[in-house]
């Protein structure tokens, strides 16, 4: 007995010891539980607080429900400038409002089966459907199901902003619950059926019935109603016009659901399944209006052509500055008017900042006359000598040339076919010897640029050329400078013989301004869809690194400064810190000035285009007195001076080192004249058999399109297509050397001279009154 008592005593003490041993864990468990309970209570209070606030906000929002619906119904698509000016709008006009009593029961049931079959059971939020959607989306690791009811969809359509957040979702739920308290189910369903978008500019079930089937709602069949019902989920992609097969698959899904929910009988289901709807092509509704910057607006519309903008509700915010745009348009028109007597009939200009924002965009002088956008559309224009910086930058980057080197001015003769040769010339006719890079660049002499390009060929260990110099320049232009136009790999590329677009030249010149980085042009900052959501788009600042060395950009920068201070672009000197390069093509068809100042890049072009048939424009020569360095630069300087005053910044973070004061003496340099104005009277746009174009292959001419088959883009045609007659002694052409400043016959003291071609009876006879020599009181 004593043993039993002792044993019991030991057992009790052991259990007590165990209890006392486990007591700390129990204690911590209780603390954790209490802490969790407090945390949950605090969370619950926080959620209740959010719901209460959302509920109060919902009550206020619903006070103006009718005016909200009216405003939403009339909301157009709009494009805005960066400073808030309206550039464009299109107003959808086809919205037909009907009462719920006019909608047949089977049409209502089709919508409910597709979107919310428990609509008449819940109070704005279907918690069963919402929970199922959460579980499904978690399982699939993506959003495959939505839990929104018809009431929640209506609330989101009318009140949601562009952000995606839990607070926004809570607000939608609160508005839906409050809407159910204030409105009957039938009233909500009627609002939904009149508001929901079915695609192809059809807002509401009545408009959808007419657009897709040419019927009134009351005449829709079960099969047709089922096809319309699923359009509301992705109206622009899955409607019967855009995607007939997917619309047909969705029709079958809705019919099956209607059968399962006992909304139609088995017989009705089989009959509807066998009856395939006949779709008619959607009609055209709405009106569009451009208020400002027509070329810019059409460029924006082209970039967004995959969006149903004419269906209304989109808002596009752009980079354009309306004041600079107004100035640019005025200067473009002015330069054409002032030089119309010189056969200048068109001009264009684009202005970009250091981040790539397009601040001004003028694609032509008169949109009503000629809608072809020169800035970024069509085949582009020949840039002439304004392409030379790309050539010299390639040579500097490869180490084939340095800033203070001399460049060859030797003649170039390349066989292009049986008995034919490519022989570029300097405008003054001189050649031979060498000259400093500074002079060749600032005076835009042709032969040094061509010789530089020819020297850039890549060779293997045996000295065999496997990539021509022209091909090296093409590869550099595409990879480093961002050109997307097709560049022909021929020697004439050194003189800008391949067509490019103004927007490409702006991107290319940004490399020099940003010391090896490239600013990609962009025109939009954001696009907001009809539902208030941001539309995914690649836009905004993109600064790309290139393989062009900063010190190479510094050299080109200094060379372009020489163009302005003492070369062919002196008229640009009214713009602070201006850098630039002029360019004029054969027969004065195109005249450019490209340059930058204080973080702003401007690209200007002028030309002469004639409409030979409706919508078909072809280039013609301008007067022989029209050059990039005389006419285009005037327009460029006027616009850039205003732009720098408004937006110019000192680029302290890309400060350039000061240049060395050094220049190699020139040897055996003939009396050359700047070749900017007529860069090459004999340079073909394409050199068919240029040996420089490849390694051992005979290149062929690319196909030339018939200009009469090109509805929008100019194509070079002969200035006088009729059979020429033999000139008389009076109308024969003669070459006269004239002063670049006065246009009169050059004297030995003229700083710059140009050889021009005149009719014998119209040649200038007065000698230059500006440069008369020291004996005449003038100065050289």
XYZ file of C-alpha atoms in Angstrom:
780
model
C 0.000 0.000 0.000
C 2.783 2.335 0.928
C 4.486 1.446 -2.308
C 1.310 2.260 -4.235
C 0.997 5.572 -2.479
C 4.637 6.307 -3.143
C 4.251 5.332 -6.761
C 1.173 7.523 -7.100
C 3.027 10.335 -5.474
C 5.898 9.969 -7.892
C 3.462 9.855 -10.830
C 1.754 13.013 -9.671
C 5.041 14.810 -9.213
C 6.187 13.676 -12.665
C 3.006 14.971 -14.291
C 3.381 18.255 -12.419
C 6.939 18.515 -13.630
C 5.813 17.876 -17.205
C 3.072 20.480 -16.865
C 5.462 22.992 -15.404
C 7.886 22.175 -18.239
C 5.311 22.760 -21.006
C 3.808 25.809 -19.369
C 6.123 28.335 -21.211
C 4.998 27.039 -24.635
C 1.393 27.317 -23.663
C 2.082 30.795 -22.422
C 3.674 31.849 -25.706
C 0.858 30.198 -27.649
C -1.669 32.214 -25.726
C 0.309 35.411 -26.312
C 0.569 34.692 -30.011
C -3.137 33.955 -30.224
C -4.012 37.150 -28.406
C -1.628 39.154 -30.579
C -3.144 37.650 -33.720
C -6.619 38.363 -32.427
C -5.689 41.996 -31.780
C -4.086 42.264 -35.195
C -7.148 40.749 -36.863
C -9.404 43.089 -34.925
C -7.313 46.072 -35.981
C -7.397 44.856 -39.571
C -11.131 44.369 -39.402
C -11.572 47.868 -38.006
C -9.343 49.211 -40.785
C -11.368 47.379 -43.453
C -14.632 48.575 -41.884
C -13.257 52.115 -41.896
C -12.308 51.855 -45.575
C -15.700 50.386 -46.454
C -17.500 53.082 -44.478
C -15.544 55.840 -46.221
C -16.049 54.175 -49.590
C -19.770 53.894 -48.862
C -19.983 57.596 -48.057
C -18.059 58.450 -51.222
C -20.363 56.182 -53.216
C -23.458 58.020 -51.930
C -21.968 61.340 -53.049
C -20.943 59.925 -56.429
C -24.412 58.560 -57.164
C -26.023 61.947 -56.589
C -24.948 62.931 -60.109
C -25.547 59.566 -61.769
C -27.779 60.837 -64.578
C -25.425 63.676 -65.539
C -22.525 61.201 -65.407
C -24.310 58.913 -67.847
C -25.081 61.814 -70.181
C -21.474 63.027 -70.089
C -20.156 59.518 -70.705
C -22.463 59.042 -73.666
C -21.086 62.139 -75.360
C -17.365 61.600 -74.588
C -15.252 61.755 -77.748
C -11.720 60.583 -78.462
C -9.328 63.499 -78.032
C -5.660 64.252 -78.670
C -3.985 66.943 -76.550
C -0.732 68.867 -76.784
C 1.729 68.860 -73.882
C 0.362 72.212 -72.737
C -3.255 71.051 -72.783
C -4.426 72.366 -76.158
C -6.971 70.260 -78.028
C -5.446 69.005 -81.283
C -8.058 66.522 -82.500
C -11.335 64.923 -81.542
C -13.728 62.429 -82.998
C -17.255 62.186 -81.646
C -19.089 58.871 -81.913
C -22.666 59.618 -82.886
C -24.437 56.278 -82.912
C -25.969 55.734 -79.467
C -29.600 54.669 -79.365
C -31.261 54.605 -75.953
C -34.163 52.223 -75.337
C -36.242 51.142 -72.339
C -35.975 47.675 -70.821
C -39.539 46.898 -71.882
C -38.372 47.099 -75.513
C -35.763 44.387 -74.947
C -37.142 40.837 -75.421
C -36.696 38.398 -72.540
C -34.387 36.094 -74.517
C -32.064 39.037 -75.279
C -31.910 39.971 -71.594
C -31.281 36.349 -70.662
C -28.435 36.063 -73.170
C -26.675 39.042 -71.554
C -27.287 37.664 -68.045
C -26.048 34.192 -69.016
C -22.844 35.649 -70.455
C -22.117 38.242 -67.775
C -24.033 37.699 -64.524
C -26.567 34.856 -64.292
C -27.166 35.526 -60.574
C -27.941 39.197 -61.229
C -31.409 39.054 -59.658
C -30.155 37.181 -56.556
C -27.181 39.261 -55.321
C -27.102 42.839 -54.011
C -24.436 44.260 -56.278
C -21.589 41.881 -55.408
C -21.653 38.171 -56.199
C -19.469 36.834 -53.391
C -19.721 33.249 -54.708
C -18.522 34.295 -58.168
C -15.879 36.586 -56.693
C -14.492 33.788 -54.509
C -14.453 31.348 -57.412
C -12.575 33.872 -59.555
C -9.958 34.406 -56.824
C -9.375 30.651 -56.436
C -9.200 30.080 -60.188
C -6.810 32.962 -60.804
C -4.577 31.807 -57.921
C -4.516 28.283 -59.308
C -3.732 29.443 -62.866
C -1.202 32.024 -61.630
C -2.845 34.598 -63.906
C -6.093 36.493 -64.330
C -8.326 34.039 -66.211
C -11.669 34.865 -64.580
C -13.328 38.031 -63.387
C -15.818 38.287 -60.541
C -17.453 41.543 -61.557
C -21.238 41.680 -61.640
C -23.238 43.741 -64.102
C -23.653 46.393 -61.401
C -19.914 46.449 -60.712
C -19.167 46.710 -64.454
C -21.526 49.669 -64.707
C -19.894 51.323 -61.688
C -16.414 50.804 -63.155
C -17.441 52.125 -66.557
C -18.935 55.289 -65.107
C -16.586 56.061 -62.217
C -13.247 54.221 -62.407
C -10.084 56.204 -62.965
C -6.986 54.886 -64.748
C -5.211 53.421 -61.720
C -5.373 49.793 -60.665
C -5.460 49.456 -56.890
C -7.267 47.728 -54.043
C -8.759 51.062 -53.034
C -10.165 51.493 -56.555
C -11.683 48.000 -56.435
C -13.204 48.688 -53.019
C -14.712 51.896 -54.361
C -16.251 50.032 -57.315
C -17.798 47.525 -54.912
C -19.121 50.314 -52.687
C -20.679 52.147 -55.636
C -22.249 48.904 -56.868
C -23.801 48.196 -53.437
C -25.072 51.757 -53.109
C -26.440 51.674 -56.645
C -28.421 48.531 -55.788
C -29.899 50.356 -52.778
C -31.001 53.353 -54.808
C -32.040 51.700 -58.071
C -34.151 48.664 -58.907
C -32.656 45.690 -60.710
C -34.544 46.545 -63.893
C -33.300 50.138 -63.793
C -29.694 48.956 -63.417
C -30.058 46.429 -66.225
C -31.565 49.080 -68.490
C -28.669 51.463 -67.797
C -26.194 48.660 -68.480
C -27.802 47.658 -71.776
C -27.681 51.267 -72.952
C -24.087 51.867 -71.796
C -22.181 48.702 -72.600
C -19.866 48.777 -75.617
C -20.239 46.038 -78.254
C -17.456 47.079 -80.624
C -17.532 48.733 -84.067
C -18.729 51.985 -82.473
C -21.893 50.345 -81.161
C -22.776 51.655 -77.687
C -25.804 49.874 -76.271
C -27.770 46.829 -77.361
C -29.923 48.808 -79.817
C -26.907 50.143 -81.727
C -25.306 46.679 -81.733
C -28.441 45.061 -83.172
C -28.502 47.601 -86.004
C -24.772 47.592 -86.777
C -24.206 43.841 -86.772
C -27.571 42.541 -88.023
C -29.473 45.550 -89.390
C -32.327 44.847 -87.002
C -34.243 46.373 -84.142
C -33.647 44.811 -80.730
C -37.181 43.423 -80.709
C -36.383 41.409 -83.868
C -33.208 39.714 -82.590
C -33.270 35.927 -82.524
C -31.926 33.822 -79.661
C -28.892 32.936 -81.781
C -28.143 36.586 -82.603
C -28.586 37.655 -78.986
C -26.149 34.955 -77.870
C -23.524 36.185 -80.330
C -23.842 39.777 -79.120
C -23.759 38.836 -75.435
C -20.081 37.866 -75.322
C -18.930 40.909 -77.339
C -18.913 43.069 -74.221
C -15.934 41.223 -72.696
C -13.452 42.227 -75.427
C -15.512 44.315 -77.838
C -12.731 45.482 -80.147
C -11.192 42.035 -80.615
C -13.963 39.418 -80.509
C -16.892 41.075 -82.272
C -18.387 39.365 -85.352
C -16.766 41.826 -87.788
C -13.205 41.650 -86.432
C -13.150 37.953 -85.521
C -16.099 35.982 -86.936
C -14.807 32.573 -85.820
C -14.262 33.569 -82.203
C -17.652 35.287 -82.168
C -19.205 32.053 -83.426
C -17.466 30.029 -80.699
C -18.702 32.483 -78.068
C -22.244 32.216 -79.412
C -22.199 28.472 -78.758
C -20.854 29.009 -75.225
C -23.669 31.423 -74.376
C -26.356 29.157 -75.842
C -25.069 26.249 -73.758
C -25.130 28.371 -70.615
C -28.660 29.566 -71.368
C -29.725 25.930 -71.683
C -28.013 24.930 -68.408
C -29.619 27.854 -66.541
C -33.031 26.903 -67.963
C -33.342 30.224 -69.769
C -34.286 28.409 -72.988
C -35.784 25.005 -73.691
C -33.909 22.109 -75.251
C -35.792 22.679 -78.469
C -34.953 26.389 -78.523
C -31.319 25.513 -77.847
C -31.093 23.103 -80.797
C -32.828 25.497 -83.152
C -30.655 28.448 -82.105
C -27.488 26.354 -82.378
C -28.389 25.405 -85.950
C -29.272 28.980 -86.924
C -26.050 30.807 -87.722
C -26.473 34.619 -87.728
C -25.790 36.612 -90.889
C -23.447 39.516 -90.173
C -23.560 42.720 -92.132
C -20.577 45.015 -92.464
C -20.552 47.700 -89.803
C -21.578 51.162 -90.945
C -19.603 54.383 -90.576
C -20.578 56.749 -87.789
C -19.004 59.715 -86.046
C -17.172 62.818 -87.185
C -13.506 63.785 -86.751
C -11.937 67.224 -86.628
C -8.303 68.364 -86.544
C -7.904 71.672 -84.720
C -4.105 72.103 -84.787
C -0.906 70.505 -86.131
C -2.511 68.353 -88.862
C 0.658 66.500 -89.908
C 1.458 65.708 -86.277
C -2.092 64.509 -85.614
C -2.086 62.208 -88.636
C 1.231 60.801 -87.417
C -0.334 60.039 -84.020
C -3.367 58.417 -85.645
C -1.070 56.254 -87.780
C 0.802 55.068 -84.678
C -2.503 54.138 -82.993
C -4.212 52.600 -85.995
C -4.731 49.353 -84.078
C -7.032 51.099 -81.585
C -10.713 51.869 -82.319
C -10.223 55.595 -81.715
C -13.337 56.537 -83.662
C -15.431 54.573 -81.227
C -14.814 57.368 -78.712
C -13.602 57.607 -75.142
C -9.818 57.644 -75.749
C -7.561 60.425 -74.507
C -4.087 60.782 -76.033
C -1.549 63.080 -74.407
C 1.373 64.168 -76.590
C 4.731 65.956 -76.371
C 3.868 68.812 -78.735
C 4.276 72.388 -77.519
C 1.446 74.376 -79.123
C 3.303 77.701 -79.043
C 6.429 76.354 -80.723
C 4.230 74.500 -83.194
C 2.499 77.755 -84.119
C 5.860 79.463 -84.613
C 7.237 76.586 -86.700
C 4.160 76.440 -88.930
C 4.301 80.208 -89.509
C 7.997 80.090 -90.457
C 7.479 77.140 -92.786
C 4.670 78.957 -94.591
C 6.692 82.170 -94.662
C 9.797 80.601 -96.238
C 7.634 79.095 -98.980
C 5.792 82.345 -99.679
C 8.979 84.418 -99.774
C 10.690 81.980 -102.139
C 7.792 80.853 -104.293
C 9.295 82.846 -107.166
C 12.332 80.587 -106.774
C 10.106 77.501 -107.243
C 10.016 76.685 -103.518
C 6.602 75.111 -102.936
C 7.031 72.955 -99.863
C 8.961 72.900 -96.597
C 9.070 70.870 -93.380
C 10.551 71.093 -89.911
C 10.835 68.927 -86.811
C 12.071 70.001 -83.377
C 13.196 67.516 -80.717
C 14.618 68.006 -77.240
C 17.486 66.095 -75.637
C 15.106 63.461 -74.209
C 13.514 62.707 -77.581
C 10.286 64.693 -77.080
C 8.950 66.090 -80.325
C 8.133 69.721 -79.527
C 7.195 70.896 -83.035
C 6.280 68.854 -86.094
C 5.471 70.443 -89.459
C 5.262 67.813 -92.191
C 4.556 70.277 -94.988
C 3.651 73.857 -95.815
C -0.025 73.318 -96.645
C -1.943 70.282 -95.376
C -4.987 71.062 -97.510
C -2.824 71.157 -100.628
C -0.483 68.239 -99.933
C -1.092 65.757 -97.111
C 2.173 63.837 -97.617
C 4.101 64.040 -94.333
C 7.767 64.714 -95.088
C 8.890 64.380 -91.454
C 8.229 60.691 -90.827
C 6.132 59.165 -93.600
C 6.754 58.050 -97.168
C 10.098 57.398 -98.829
C 12.030 60.345 -97.412
C 14.325 62.853 -99.111
C 17.982 62.894 -100.159
C 19.910 64.685 -97.362
C 22.845 65.803 -99.519
C 25.841 67.056 -97.558
C 23.952 67.005 -94.264
C 24.799 63.282 -94.275
C 28.553 63.977 -94.302
C 28.820 64.114 -90.467
C 27.819 60.444 -90.422
C 30.619 59.596 -92.868
C 33.307 61.549 -91.020
C 32.127 60.239 -87.627
C 32.504 56.679 -88.939
C 36.078 57.414 -90.027
C 36.964 59.099 -86.732
C 35.417 56.266 -84.734
C 37.424 53.645 -86.635
C 40.653 55.569 -86.062
C 41.111 56.179 -89.793
C 41.028 59.936 -89.275
C 41.716 62.487 -86.541
C 40.542 66.050 -86.096
C 43.749 67.675 -87.339
C 44.488 65.317 -90.194
C 44.419 66.308 -93.831
C 41.999 64.541 -96.148
C 42.546 63.695 -99.789
C 41.027 65.903 -102.452
C 42.058 63.545 -105.240
C 39.773 62.808 -108.193
C 37.523 59.753 -107.938
C 36.669 57.645 -110.987
C 34.713 54.423 -110.500
C 33.546 52.301 -113.397
C 29.789 51.772 -113.314
C 29.273 49.973 -116.605
C 30.556 49.642 -120.149
C 32.080 53.017 -120.885
C 30.399 54.753 -117.922
C 31.991 56.025 -114.744
C 31.027 57.634 -111.469
C 33.080 60.817 -111.197
C 32.012 63.139 -108.358
C 33.261 66.700 -108.612
C 33.828 69.699 -106.431
C 31.535 72.500 -107.482
C 34.462 74.729 -108.450
C 35.925 71.952 -110.576
C 39.252 71.863 -108.742
C 40.813 68.710 -107.323
C 44.094 67.234 -106.185
C 46.242 67.591 -103.121
C 44.794 67.535 -99.642
C 43.136 69.886 -97.186
C 42.420 70.015 -93.487
C 39.383 68.187 -92.213
C 38.115 71.498 -90.794
C 38.093 73.165 -94.186
C 36.690 70.143 -96.024
C 33.849 69.933 -93.522
C 33.011 73.610 -93.008
C 33.142 74.388 -96.748
C 31.441 71.047 -97.518
C 33.881 69.987 -100.216
C 32.779 66.828 -101.994
C 35.866 64.843 -102.946
C 37.302 64.634 -99.408
C 34.013 63.137 -98.181
C 33.956 60.550 -100.991
C 37.634 59.680 -100.506
C 37.058 59.318 -96.781
C 34.196 56.878 -97.374
C 36.260 54.842 -99.833
C 39.069 54.533 -97.270
C 36.856 52.852 -94.680
C 36.753 49.367 -96.204
C 37.520 46.465 -93.867
C 40.328 44.132 -94.960
C 41.453 40.685 -93.850
C 44.977 39.619 -92.921
C 45.966 39.335 -96.575
C 44.834 42.880 -97.287
C 41.784 41.730 -99.241
C 38.742 43.989 -98.813
C 35.743 42.007 -97.562
C 33.514 44.969 -96.673
C 33.452 48.167 -98.697
C 33.703 51.596 -97.131
C 30.143 52.360 -98.214
C 28.905 49.212 -96.485
C 30.790 50.181 -93.318
C 29.047 53.584 -93.344
C 25.646 51.975 -93.928
C 26.171 49.559 -91.030
C 27.262 52.394 -88.731
C 24.339 54.606 -89.780
C 21.838 51.856 -89.011
C 23.361 50.454 -85.830
C 24.723 53.562 -84.142
C 22.668 56.439 -85.567
C 19.295 54.696 -85.792
C 18.521 55.023 -89.508
C 15.709 52.746 -90.649
C 15.414 53.875 -94.269
C 17.152 51.760 -96.887
C 20.631 53.151 -97.522
C 22.307 52.131 -100.799
C 25.945 51.044 -100.158
C 27.545 53.065 -102.935
C 30.230 55.749 -102.986
C 27.612 58.445 -103.632
C 26.280 57.821 -100.119
C 29.038 60.171 -98.906
C 27.103 62.973 -100.611
C 23.703 61.967 -99.217
C 22.262 60.108 -102.207
C 19.942 57.768 -100.233
C 16.544 58.970 -99.074
C 16.041 59.446 -95.330
C 13.363 61.030 -93.176
C 13.644 64.192 -91.110
C 12.819 62.298 -87.918
C 15.772 59.963 -88.603
C 18.147 62.894 -89.047
C 16.978 64.318 -85.703
C 17.743 61.018 -83.975
C 21.122 60.737 -85.725
C 22.232 64.274 -84.801
C 21.282 63.630 -81.167
C 24.291 61.289 -81.000
C 26.641 64.229 -81.573
C 24.825 66.463 -79.107
C 24.680 63.782 -76.381
C 28.295 62.632 -76.854
C 27.572 59.096 -78.002
C 24.101 58.543 -76.612
C 21.048 58.525 -78.866
C 17.648 60.002 -78.063
C 14.795 58.023 -79.627
C 12.045 60.405 -80.804
C 8.628 60.017 -79.184
C 5.369 61.889 -79.598
C 3.075 60.519 -76.860
C 3.302 60.406 -73.077
C 0.206 58.326 -72.319
C -2.954 56.901 -73.874
C -6.058 56.414 -71.706
C -8.763 54.056 -72.943
C -12.562 54.435 -72.690
C -12.577 52.473 -69.434
C -10.071 54.849 -67.836
C -7.246 52.310 -68.043
C -3.828 53.162 -69.479
C -3.345 51.554 -72.894
C 0.008 49.702 -73.047
C 2.335 51.496 -75.436
C 6.075 51.933 -75.795
C 6.482 55.648 -75.247
C 8.456 58.093 -73.202
C 12.151 58.788 -72.829
C 14.548 56.272 -74.372
C 18.235 57.186 -74.329
C 20.350 54.493 -75.958
C 24.098 53.993 -75.714
C 25.938 53.764 -79.018
C 29.395 52.700 -80.125
C 30.326 56.238 -81.179
C 33.025 57.504 -78.826
C 32.411 60.755 -76.886
C 35.623 62.282 -78.234
C 34.449 61.571 -81.800
C 31.197 63.413 -81.086
C 33.221 66.306 -79.695
C 35.158 66.568 -82.958
C 31.981 66.568 -85.076
C 30.452 69.074 -82.657
C 33.387 71.453 -83.185
C 33.307 70.941 -86.951
C 29.612 71.783 -87.052
C 30.319 74.859 -84.979
C 32.810 75.913 -87.675
C 30.036 75.544 -90.267
C 28.039 78.169 -88.356
C 30.863 80.530 -87.449
C 32.661 80.590 -90.784
C 31.342 77.959 -93.170
C 28.253 77.405 -95.289
C 25.798 77.869 -92.398
C 26.758 81.304 -91.127
C 23.146 82.499 -91.176
C 22.484 80.175 -88.221
C 24.801 82.209 -86.001
C 21.844 84.220 -84.622
C 21.007 81.102 -82.568
C 23.154 80.875 -79.404
C 25.702 78.021 -79.454
C 24.341 76.727 -82.765
C 25.924 73.773 -84.522
C 24.787 72.503 -87.888
C 25.333 71.205 -91.381
C 23.812 72.274 -94.661
C 22.789 69.999 -97.515
C 21.635 70.661 -101.094
C 21.076 67.905 -103.642
C 21.415 67.657 -107.416
C 19.585 70.317 -109.405
C 18.553 71.954 -106.126
C 15.736 69.445 -105.600
C 16.231 69.248 -101.808
C 17.806 71.783 -99.447
C 18.435 70.961 -95.770
C 19.785 72.496 -92.612
C 20.289 70.140 -89.661
C 21.652 71.234 -86.322
C 21.241 71.742 -82.606
C 21.683 74.242 -79.804
C 21.397 73.976 -76.025
C 19.681 70.598 -75.940
C 17.314 71.192 -78.881
C 17.659 69.583 -82.312
C 16.065 71.130 -85.391
C 15.854 69.562 -88.835
C 14.662 71.755 -91.715
C 13.949 70.882 -95.358
C 12.596 72.761 -98.366
C 11.754 71.544 -101.858
C 9.585 71.884 -104.915
C 6.842 69.315 -105.448
C 4.216 69.284 -108.178
C 1.002 67.259 -108.237
C 0.871 65.411 -111.546
C -2.409 63.679 -110.681
C -4.638 63.679 -107.583
C -2.546 62.500 -104.626
C 0.628 61.951 -106.669
C 3.418 64.450 -106.002
C 6.773 64.504 -107.761
C 9.883 66.606 -106.988
C 11.068 69.298 -109.341
C 14.220 71.447 -109.253
C 14.123 74.734 -107.409
C 15.954 77.851 -108.527
C 19.737 77.569 -108.734
C 19.863 80.258 -106.035
C 18.161 78.045 -103.404
C 20.544 76.240 -101.045
C 20.483 74.767 -97.582
C 22.926 77.433 -96.450
C 20.888 80.369 -97.758
C 17.153 79.605 -97.639
C 16.595 76.600 -95.360
C 18.934 77.965 -92.713
C 16.820 81.134 -92.529
C 13.770 79.098 -91.530
C 15.832 76.957 -89.150
C 17.368 79.938 -87.383
C 14.035 81.718 -86.902
C 12.425 78.689 -85.276
C 15.429 77.639 -83.220
C 15.972 81.124 -81.838
C 12.460 81.052 -80.357
C 12.842 77.449 -79.191
C 16.149 78.062 -77.425
C 14.623 81.080 -75.703
C 11.815 78.903 -74.322
C 13.416 75.507 -73.766
C 17.169 75.793 -74.285
C 19.369 74.491 -71.468
C 23.094 74.506 -70.901
C 24.133 70.865 -71.134
C 26.400 70.897 -68.107
C 26.261 67.141 -67.600
C 27.592 66.550 -71.097
C 30.136 69.367 -71.048
C 32.696 69.080 -73.802
C 36.453 69.509 -73.443
C 38.034 72.552 -75.064
C 39.659 71.792 -78.428
C 43.375 72.030 -79.028
C 44.519 75.042 -81.017
C 46.209 73.203 -83.824
C 45.783 72.804 -87.540
C 47.974 71.127 -90.083
C 49.050 73.291 -93.021
C 47.449 72.458 -96.327
C 49.603 71.337 -99.180
C 48.950 71.619 -102.883
C 45.384 72.792 -102.380
C 43.868 74.262 -105.536
C 41.567 77.285 -105.391
C 38.467 75.404 -104.210
C 35.035 76.742 -103.482
C 32.504 75.412 -100.948
C 30.541 72.576 -102.490
C 27.571 72.783 -100.212
C 25.306 74.419 -102.672
C 25.618 72.049 -105.612
C 27.268 69.061 -103.952
C 27.589 66.913 -107.027
C 26.080 67.612 -110.408
C 27.002 64.117 -111.568
C 26.221 61.952 -108.532
C 23.543 59.376 -109.352
C 21.103 58.351 -106.638
C 22.198 54.749 -107.234
C 25.530 53.673 -108.711
C 24.698 50.367 -110.426
C 28.079 48.746 -110.648
C 30.123 50.583 -108.058
C 33.048 48.288 -107.113
C 32.903 49.841 -103.663
C 29.517 48.325 -102.959
C 30.610 44.796 -102.172
C 33.358 42.186 -102.275
C 33.528 40.684 -105.717
C 29.810 40.943 -106.526
C 28.165 43.034 -109.186
C 25.394 45.043 -107.533
C 22.221 45.699 -109.433
C 19.929 48.675 -109.563
C 16.973 48.259 -107.196
C 13.560 48.342 -108.902
C 12.243 51.842 -109.493
C 8.530 52.240 -108.837
C 6.302 53.906 -111.390
C 5.444 57.342 -109.933
C 1.949 57.057 -111.340
C 1.381 54.006 -109.134
C 2.598 55.692 -105.968
C -0.424 57.542 -104.527
C 1.306 59.473 -101.785
C 5.061 59.841 -102.206
C 7.046 61.941 -104.655
C 9.294 60.124 -107.103
C 12.044 61.792 -109.089
C 11.045 62.365 -112.721
C 12.692 64.427 -115.434
C 12.134 68.134 -115.111
C 11.157 68.304 -118.786
C 9.776 65.001 -120.078
C 9.285 66.284 -123.617
C 11.874 65.722 -126.297
C 14.548 68.440 -125.987
C 15.275 70.752 -128.856
C 18.719 71.890 -129.890
C 19.548 75.084 -127.967
C 20.369 78.278 -129.767
C 23.351 80.424 -128.869
C 21.077 82.643 -126.788
C 19.492 79.904 -124.658
C 22.560 77.695 -124.312
C 23.785 76.949 -120.790
C 26.960 78.553 -119.521
C 28.821 78.030 -116.227
C 29.662 81.219 -114.329
C 31.672 81.492 -111.128
C 29.723 83.768 -108.763
C 30.245 85.067 -105.236
C 28.365 83.056 -102.589
C 27.491 86.264 -100.719
C 26.416 88.661 -103.470
C 25.465 86.304 -106.308
C 27.419 88.548 -108.742
C 30.345 87.459 -110.910
C 33.178 86.474 -108.570
C 36.347 88.484 -108.183
C 39.710 87.051 -107.039
C 38.967 88.493 -103.584
C 35.661 86.708 -102.887
C 35.834 84.527 -99.764
C 33.557 81.842 -101.193
C 32.561 81.267 -104.773
C 30.174 78.905 -106.501
C 29.970 77.786 -110.093
C 26.393 78.058 -111.359
C 24.778 77.286 -114.658
C 22.833 80.070 -116.416
C 21.204 80.639 -119.758
C 23.571 82.651 -121.921
C 21.096 85.482 -122.285
C 20.412 85.571 -118.515
C 23.911 85.247 -117.125
C 25.049 87.786 -114.505
C 27.373 90.482 -115.819
C 28.054 92.675 -112.779
C 31.184 91.887 -110.805
C 30.942 91.385 -107.041
C 30.437 94.780 -105.340
C 31.407 93.417 -101.891
C 34.869 91.935 -102.407
C 36.800 94.423 -104.581
C 40.325 93.959 -103.295
C 42.487 96.364 -101.306
C 43.053 98.626 -104.270
C 39.304 99.209 -104.542
C 38.815 99.841 -100.883
C 37.326 96.394 -100.178
C 38.678 93.531 -98.138
C 39.097 89.936 -98.837
